[in-house]
Tab-separated table of C-alpha atoms in Angstrom:
chain	number	residue	atom	x	y	z
T	1	UNK	CA	20.008	-13.383	-9.311
T	2	UNK	CA	21.624	-16.023	-11.103
T	3	UNK	CA	19.920	-18.940	-13.141
T	4	UNK	CA	16.634	-18.547	-14.962
T	5	UNK	CA	16.882	-15.673	-17.523
T	6	UNK	CA	13.256	-14.765	-17.277
T	7	UNK	CA	12.188	-13.563	-14.009
T	8	UNK	CA	8.560	-13.900	-12.574
T	9	UNK	CA	6.711	-11.353	-10.348
T	10	UNK	CA	3.385	-11.902	-8.996
T	11	UNK	CA	1.191	-8.908	-7.340
T	12	UNK	CA	-1.150	-10.468	-4.961
T	13	UNK	CA	-4.315	-8.218	-5.049
T	14	UNK	CA	-3.326	-6.519	-8.270
T	15	UNK	CA	-6.666	-5.545	-9.077
T	16	UNK	CA	-6.835	-3.074	-6.219
T	17	UNK	CA	-5.572	0.511	-5.949
T	18	UNK	CA	-1.826	0.221	-5.443
T	19	UNK	CA	-1.707	-3.342	-7.204
T	20	UNK	CA	-3.150	-1.590	-10.537
T	21	UNK	CA	-0.271	1.199	-10.229
T	22	UNK	CA	2.227	-1.390	-9.653
T	23	UNK	CA	0.998	-3.486	-12.525
T	24	UNK	CA	1.620	-0.766	-14.911
T	25	UNK	CA	4.886	-0.185	-13.837
T	26	UNK	CA	6.143	-3.435	-14.001
T	27	UNK	CA	4.408	-3.920	-17.359
T	28	UNK	CA	6.409	-1.143	-18.709
T	29	UNK	CA	9.877	-2.190	-17.098
T	30	UNK	CA	8.942	-5.488	-18.478
T	31	UNK	CA	8.860	-4.319	-22.070
T	32	UNK	CA	12.467	-5.643	-22.634
T	33	UNK	CA	11.190	-9.349	-22.466
T	34	UNK	CA	13.054	-10.677	-19.582
T	35	UNK	CA	10.439	-10.359	-16.823
T	36	UNK	CA	7.075	-12.070	-16.754
T	37	UNK	CA	4.246	-10.344	-14.649
T	38	UNK	CA	1.091	-11.729	-13.387
T	39	UNK	CA	-1.357	-10.850	-10.489
T	40	UNK	CA	-4.157	-12.457	-8.434
T	41	UNK	CA	-7.682	-11.129	-8.034
T	42	UNK	CA	-10.373	-11.991	-5.553
T	43	UNK	CA	-13.562	-11.394	-7.465
T	44	UNK	CA	-15.021	-13.756	-10.228
T	45	UNK	CA	-13.314	-11.852	-13.063
T	46	UNK	CA	-10.415	-9.695	-13.339
T	47	UNK	CA	-11.297	-5.914	-14.518
T	48	UNK	CA	-11.609	-6.006	-18.311
T	49	UNK	CA	-9.941	-2.272	-18.687
T	50	UNK	CA	-6.857	-3.636	-16.771
T	51	UNK	CA	-6.364	-6.864	-18.832
T	52	UNK	CA	-7.007	-4.680	-22.047
T	53	UNK	CA	-4.583	-2.197	-21.023
T	54	UNK	CA	-1.739	-4.574	-19.961
T	55	UNK	CA	-2.211	-7.292	-22.497
T	56	UNK	CA	1.112	-9.154	-21.341
T	57	UNK	CA	0.221	-9.415	-17.747
T	58	UNK	CA	-1.830	-12.780	-16.779
T	59	UNK	CA	-4.679	-12.841	-14.087
T	60	UNK	CA	-5.276	-15.557	-11.747
T	61	UNK	CA	-8.407	-15.657	-9.214
T	62	UNK	CA	-7.275	-16.636	-5.905
T	63	UNK	CA	-8.507	-16.344	-2.338
T	64	UNK	CA	-5.801	-15.279	0.197
T	65	UNK	CA	-7.767	-16.540	3.110
T	66	UNK	CA	-7.853	-19.849	2.025
T	67	UNK	CA	-5.055	-19.982	-0.353
T	68	UNK	CA	-7.387	-21.358	-3.045
T	69	UNK	CA	-6.150	-20.596	-6.611
T	70	UNK	CA	-2.407	-20.462	-5.729
T	71	UNK	CA	-1.709	-24.040	-7.004
T	72	UNK	CA	-2.966	-22.627	-10.404
T	73	UNK	CA	-0.306	-19.828	-10.351
T	74	UNK	CA	2.441	-22.056	-9.816
T	75	UNK	CA	1.354	-24.958	-12.328
T	76	UNK	CA	0.710	-22.323	-15.128
T	77	UNK	CA	3.004	-19.227	-14.399
T	78	UNK	CA	5.763	-20.907	-12.395
T	79	UNK	CA	7.343	-20.142	-8.865
T	80	UNK	CA	7.350	-16.131	-8.649
T	81	UNK	CA	10.976	-14.633	-7.991
T	82	UNK	CA	9.160	-11.800	-6.393
T	83	UNK	CA	5.775	-11.706	-4.611
T	84	UNK	CA	4.219	-8.623	-3.691
T	85	UNK	CA	1.302	-8.587	-1.458
T	86	UNK	CA	-1.149	-5.999	-1.500
T	87	UNK	CA	-4.122	-7.760	-0.606
T	88	UNK	CA	-6.006	-6.875	2.548
T	89	UNK	CA	-9.057	-5.727	4.234
T	90	UNK	CA	-7.922	-2.480	4.901
T	91	UNK	CA	-11.164	-0.621	6.012
T	92	UNK	CA	-10.722	-0.427	9.963
T	93	UNK	CA	-14.374	-0.596	10.849
T	94	UNK	CA	-14.795	-3.755	8.499
T	95	UNK	CA	-12.024	-5.469	10.482
T	96	UNK	CA	-13.471	-4.471	13.840
T	97	UNK	CA	-17.083	-5.972	12.575
T	98	UNK	CA	-15.511	-9.342	11.315
T	99	UNK	CA	-12.018	-9.821	13.256
T	100	UNK	CA	-11.915	-13.535	11.927
T	101	UNK	CA	-11.927	-12.200	8.466
T	102	UNK	CA	-9.539	-9.732	8.943
T	103	UNK	CA	-7.125	-12.149	10.332
T	104	UNK	CA	-7.610	-14.725	7.640
T	105	UNK	CA	-6.928	-12.238	5.102
T	106	UNK	CA	-4.413	-9.761	6.557
T	107	UNK	CA	-2.105	-12.521	7.895
T	108	UNK	CA	-1.237	-14.196	4.820
T	109	UNK	CA	-0.456	-17.663	5.913
T	110	UNK	CA	-1.562	-19.464	3.075
T	111	UNK	CA	0.551	-17.133	0.755
T	112	UNK	CA	3.706	-17.692	2.939
T	113	UNK	CA	3.199	-21.216	3.220
T	114	UNK	CA	2.461	-21.547	-0.601
T	115	UNK	CA	5.945	-19.704	-1.358
T	116	UNK	CA	7.779	-21.928	1.108
T	117	UNK	CA	6.449	-24.973	-0.440
T	118	UNK	CA	8.928	-24.740	-3.445
T	119	UNK	CA	11.693	-25.706	-1.066
T	120	UNK	CA	14.129	-22.828	-2.065
T	121	UNK	CA	15.202	-19.413	-1.059
T	122	UNK	CA	14.301	-17.913	-4.531
T	123	UNK	CA	11.300	-15.917	-3.526
T	124	UNK	CA	11.233	-12.484	-2.046
T	125	UNK	CA	8.047	-11.562	-0.516
T	126	UNK	CA	7.478	-7.704	-0.487
T	127	UNK	CA	4.374	-7.100	1.946
T	128	UNK	CA	2.260	-4.010	2.770
T	129	UNK	CA	1.518	-3.211	6.161
T	130	UNK	CA	0.410	-0.069	7.768
T	131	UNK	CA	1.371	2.982	10.060
T	132	UNK	CA	-1.566	1.741	12.111
T	133	UNK	CA	0.520	-0.808	13.863
T	134	UNK	CA	1.706	2.152	15.867
T	135	UNK	CA	-0.117	3.542	18.830
T	136	UNK	CA	-0.593	7.022	17.892
T	137	UNK	CA	0.688	8.625	20.959
T	138	UNK	CA	3.600	10.799	19.444
T	139	UNK	CA	4.924	11.990	16.319
T	140	UNK	CA	7.430	10.479	13.826
T	141	UNK	CA	7.417	6.999	14.805
T	142	UNK	CA	10.731	4.881	13.925
T	143	UNK	CA	10.771	1.380	12.721
T	144	UNK	CA	12.047	-0.037	16.082
T	145	UNK	CA	9.366	1.903	18.289
T	146	UNK	CA	7.001	-0.633	19.887
T	147	UNK	CA	3.974	-1.637	17.994
T	148	UNK	CA	0.612	-1.079	20.122
T	149	UNK	CA	-2.342	-1.034	17.608
T	150	UNK	CA	-5.746	0.582	18.778
T	151	UNK	CA	-7.754	-1.251	16.435
T	152	UNK	CA	-8.273	-4.597	14.868
T	153	UNK	CA	-6.842	-3.521	11.597
T	154	UNK	CA	-3.483	-2.615	13.032
T	155	UNK	CA	-3.517	-5.841	15.117
T	156	UNK	CA	-3.797	-8.052	12.137
T	157	UNK	CA	-1.113	-6.143	10.523
T	158	UNK	CA	1.253	-6.897	13.365
T	159	UNK	CA	0.343	-10.441	13.549
T	160	UNK	CA	1.341	-10.372	9.727
T	161	UNK	CA	4.736	-8.928	10.330
T	162	UNK	CA	5.286	-11.375	12.942
T	163	UNK	CA	4.265	-14.317	10.787
T	164	UNK	CA	6.463	-13.317	7.864
T	165	UNK	CA	9.690	-12.465	9.851
T	166	UNK	CA	9.337	-15.800	11.581
T	167	UNK	CA	8.995	-17.817	8.441
T	168	UNK	CA	10.366	-16.052	5.455
T	169	UNK	CA	13.981	-15.890	4.414
T	170	UNK	CA	13.607	-12.764	2.390
T	171	UNK	CA	11.202	-10.248	2.954
T	172	UNK	CA	10.589	-6.444	2.700
T	173	UNK	CA	7.566	-5.404	5.015
T	174	UNK	CA	6.520	-1.719	4.160
T	175	UNK	CA	4.546	0.223	6.758
T	176	UNK	CA	2.804	2.418	4.623
T	177	UNK	CA	0.717	5.560	5.550
T	178	UNK	CA	-2.323	6.761	3.254
T	179	UNK	CA	-1.511	5.996	-0.265
T	180	UNK	CA	-2.979	8.717	-2.632
T	181	UNK	CA	-2.692	9.568	-6.211
T	182	UNK	CA	-4.439	9.300	-9.735
T	183	UNK	CA	-7.246	7.011	-10.402
T	184	UNK	CA	-6.212	3.659	-11.791
T	185	UNK	CA	-6.871	1.992	-15.081
T	186	UNK	CA	-9.735	0.134	-14.029
T	187	UNK	CA	-11.365	2.657	-11.586
T	188	UNK	CA	-11.381	1.429	-8.172
T	189	UNK	CA	-14.676	1.543	-5.991
T	190	UNK	CA	-13.278	2.830	-2.971
T	191	UNK	CA	-13.040	6.904	-2.332
T	192	UNK	CA	-9.753	7.998	-3.205
T	193	UNK	CA	-8.647	10.958	-0.691
T	194	UNK	CA	-7.550	13.887	-2.828
T	195	UNK	CA	-10.540	13.263	-5.426
T	196	UNK	CA	-13.003	12.940	-2.585
T	197	UNK	CA	-11.666	16.158	-1.180
T	198	UNK	CA	-11.688	17.980	-4.299
T	199	UNK	CA	-15.135	16.855	-4.913
T	200	UNK	CA	-16.994	17.908	-1.958
T	201	UNK	CA	-14.852	21.394	-1.713
T	202	UNK	CA	-15.670	22.064	-5.149
T	203	UNK	CA	-19.347	22.600	-4.119
T	204	UNK	CA	-18.585	25.486	-2.456
T	205	UNK	CA	-20.420	24.333	0.954
T	206	UNK	CA	-18.922	24.001	4.279
T	207	UNK	CA	-17.120	20.546	5.264
T	208	UNK	CA	-15.726	19.372	8.287
T	209	UNK	CA	-12.155	18.025	8.488
T	210	UNK	CA	-10.382	16.538	11.349
T	211	UNK	CA	-7.765	18.834	12.850
T	212	UNK	CA	-6.067	16.367	15.401
T	213	UNK	CA	-5.161	13.212	13.550
T	214	UNK	CA	-1.744	12.904	11.669
T	215	UNK	CA	-0.596	10.874	9.087
T	216	UNK	CA	2.494	10.977	6.477
T	217	UNK	CA	0.432	10.175	3.115
T	218	UNK	CA	2.531	8.811	0.499
T	219	UNK	CA	2.170	9.397	-3.280
T	220	UNK	CA	1.328	6.331	-5.129
T	221	UNK	CA	4.175	6.575	-7.595
T	222	UNK	CA	6.678	6.807	-4.533
T	223	UNK	CA	5.284	3.559	-3.096
T	224	UNK	CA	5.933	2.060	-6.398
T	225	UNK	CA	9.497	3.386	-6.375
T	226	UNK	CA	10.212	1.637	-3.219
T	227	UNK	CA	8.617	-1.552	-4.511
T	228	UNK	CA	10.484	-1.385	-7.958
T	229	UNK	CA	13.637	-0.856	-5.824
T	230	UNK	CA	13.552	-4.111	-3.815
T	231	UNK	CA	12.298	-5.847	-6.752
T	232	UNK	CA	15.215	-4.651	-9.266
T	233	UNK	CA	17.636	-5.452	-6.352
T	234	UNK	CA	16.247	-8.905	-5.609
T	235	UNK	CA	16.399	-9.764	-9.345
T	236	UNK	CA	19.801	-8.837	-10.281
T	237	UNK	CA	21.737	-10.124	-7.236
T	238	UNK	CA	19.746	-12.288	-4.975
T	239	UNK	CA	21.326	-10.985	-1.982
T	240	UNK	CA	19.465	-11.726	1.143
T	241	UNK	CA	16.646	-9.072	2.099
T	242	UNK	CA	15.156	-8.714	5.517
T	243	UNK	CA	13.791	-5.134	6.040
T	244	UNK	CA	11.123	-3.553	7.592
T	245	UNK	CA	10.321	0.012	6.578
T	246	UNK	CA	8.334	3.056	7.208
T	247	UNK	CA	7.138	4.382	3.741
T	248	UNK	CA	5.409	7.633	3.936
T	249	UNK	CA	5.642	11.137	2.452
T	250	UNK	CA	7.776	13.941	4.290
T	251	UNK	CA	4.951	15.771	5.463
T	252	UNK	CA	3.030	15.050	8.636
T	253	UNK	CA	-0.530	16.485	8.115
T	254	UNK	CA	-3.820	16.331	9.660
T	255	UNK	CA	-7.306	15.885	7.387
T	256	UNK	CA	-7.494	19.600	7.835
T	257	UNK	CA	-4.142	20.338	6.416
T	258	UNK	CA	-4.811	17.902	3.474
T	259	UNK	CA	-8.087	19.705	2.555
T	260	UNK	CA	-6.217	23.120	2.970
T	261	UNK	CA	-3.632	21.957	0.392
T	262	UNK	CA	-6.415	20.608	-1.905
T	263	UNK	CA	-7.891	23.938	-1.737
T	264	UNK	CA	-4.648	25.973	-2.498
T	265	UNK	CA	-3.756	24.069	-5.488
T	266	UNK	CA	-7.727	24.449	-6.780
T	267	UNK	CA	-8.215	27.854	-5.685
T	268	UNK	CA	-11.150	27.448	-3.195
T	269	UNK	CA	-11.472	29.414	-0.338
T	270	UNK	CA	-10.580	28.262	3.037
T	271	UNK	CA	-13.562	29.474	4.483
T	272	UNK	CA	-15.559	26.519	3.448
T	273	UNK	CA	-13.275	24.215	5.451
T	274	UNK	CA	-14.254	23.594	8.964
T	275	UNK	CA	-11.954	22.283	11.637
T	276	UNK	CA	-13.404	19.747	13.935
T	277	UNK	CA	-11.924	17.123	16.066
T	278	UNK	CA	-11.787	13.554	15.334
T	279	UNK	CA	-14.079	12.788	18.438
T	280	UNK	CA	-17.197	14.700	16.344
T	281	UNK	CA	-17.720	11.663	14.473
T	282	UNK	CA	-18.466	8.030	15.755
T	283	UNK	CA	-16.669	5.974	13.226
T	284	UNK	CA	-17.417	2.757	15.050
T	285	UNK	CA	-13.646	1.776	15.416
T	286	UNK	CA	-10.622	3.618	17.335
T	287	UNK	CA	-8.308	5.580	15.465
T	288	UNK	CA	-4.902	6.661	16.468
T	289	UNK	CA	-4.255	10.357	16.948
T	290	UNK	CA	-0.543	10.567	15.562
T	291	UNK	CA	0.953	7.892	13.501
T	292	UNK	CA	3.465	10.072	11.480
T	293	UNK	CA	6.451	8.090	10.535
T	294	UNK	CA	10.278	8.883	10.435
T	295	UNK	CA	11.235	7.930	6.911
T	296	UNK	CA	15.049	8.512	7.447
T	297	UNK	CA	15.697	4.728	6.962
T	298	UNK	CA	13.861	4.669	3.663
T	299	UNK	CA	15.814	7.759	2.045
T	300	UNK	CA	19.066	6.492	3.015
T	301	UNK	CA	18.807	2.729	2.250
T	302	UNK	CA	16.869	3.257	-1.121
T	303	UNK	CA	18.005	7.020	-2.069
T	304	UNK	CA	14.174	7.498	-2.599
T	305	UNK	CA	13.071	11.173	-1.574
T	306	UNK	CA	9.192	11.018	-1.565
T	307	UNK	CA	7.650	14.258	-3.000
T	308	UNK	CA	6.067	16.749	-0.785
T	309	UNK	CA	2.143	16.473	-0.021
T	310	UNK	CA	1.307	19.668	-1.939
T	311	UNK	CA	3.162	18.627	-4.940
T	312	UNK	CA	1.624	15.044	-4.893
T	313	UNK	CA	-1.810	16.930	-4.362
T	314	UNK	CA	-0.829	18.970	-7.745
T	315	UNK	CA	0.375	15.768	-9.454
T	316	UNK	CA	-3.010	14.072	-8.527
T	317	UNK	CA	-5.264	16.748	-9.791
T	318	UNK	CA	-3.192	17.427	-12.892
T	319	UNK	CA	-3.447	13.838	-13.725
T	320	UNK	CA	-7.358	13.662	-13.048
T	321	UNK	CA	-7.551	16.814	-15.438
T	322	UNK	CA	-5.733	14.864	-18.337
T	323	UNK	CA	-8.116	12.095	-18.168
């Protein structure tokens, strides 16, 4: 991209799980001094540990549902060249309980309208969507397959994709599977899948895991690499980007198989892992059975080969041990 020498990247929802990992990577790559990085957070104050660890990164409080706080970003930070939207209400049951809140937050209308208010095509929006846009009745969904979500979370994400593709000149919509990996700089409150499985299995008591719901979990550093690839491409040449991409790992696994991988890496007995159907638990929300994704387009377009689930589990647990 020609013009201004210093480039500005804004991570919306930067205090969340993916956001923190992305900020750390951006701050590292911004060491050359030609990139300014900022993030938004929804709570009253940004996490102190995060600010201390990344002193060059600026924080702004903003409300994605109303757009409050975004004007302060443009006034103080400037128009971002890249906006990465990691913010969402991503717990399906919470979306089911309050559909209006889910739509207000997950469809980033205020964010898109703010980016359009600059009146030019200098901003790229990288938006995190979900594998839950798919119905879940077959394996390895492709990007062009019909979106027929079975819950409100998926519906809100489909609405977001439609809004972005209709409004934005430049966008990369990333349909993400479960993102897993090491804990963040400032630990997030939500339960992390591999760490939770390790914790319950370490007790040596039998635990049930679903054997009939399939995903393609993606290691967090692979997701960060995908986002950095689009960011760097846009900042270097500014050529039009209009992309919708499945982003998952190479393995189609059930919760049962995920737990077995954790057990294999840790040396736990499989006898404490009980195979149960998803119907054995009432989660208060419909959940798709098989939303595994075909990632051929990802590997061909970006040349990124996400690591296997077992390698990701090993990297996650190694990182936890080192901290």
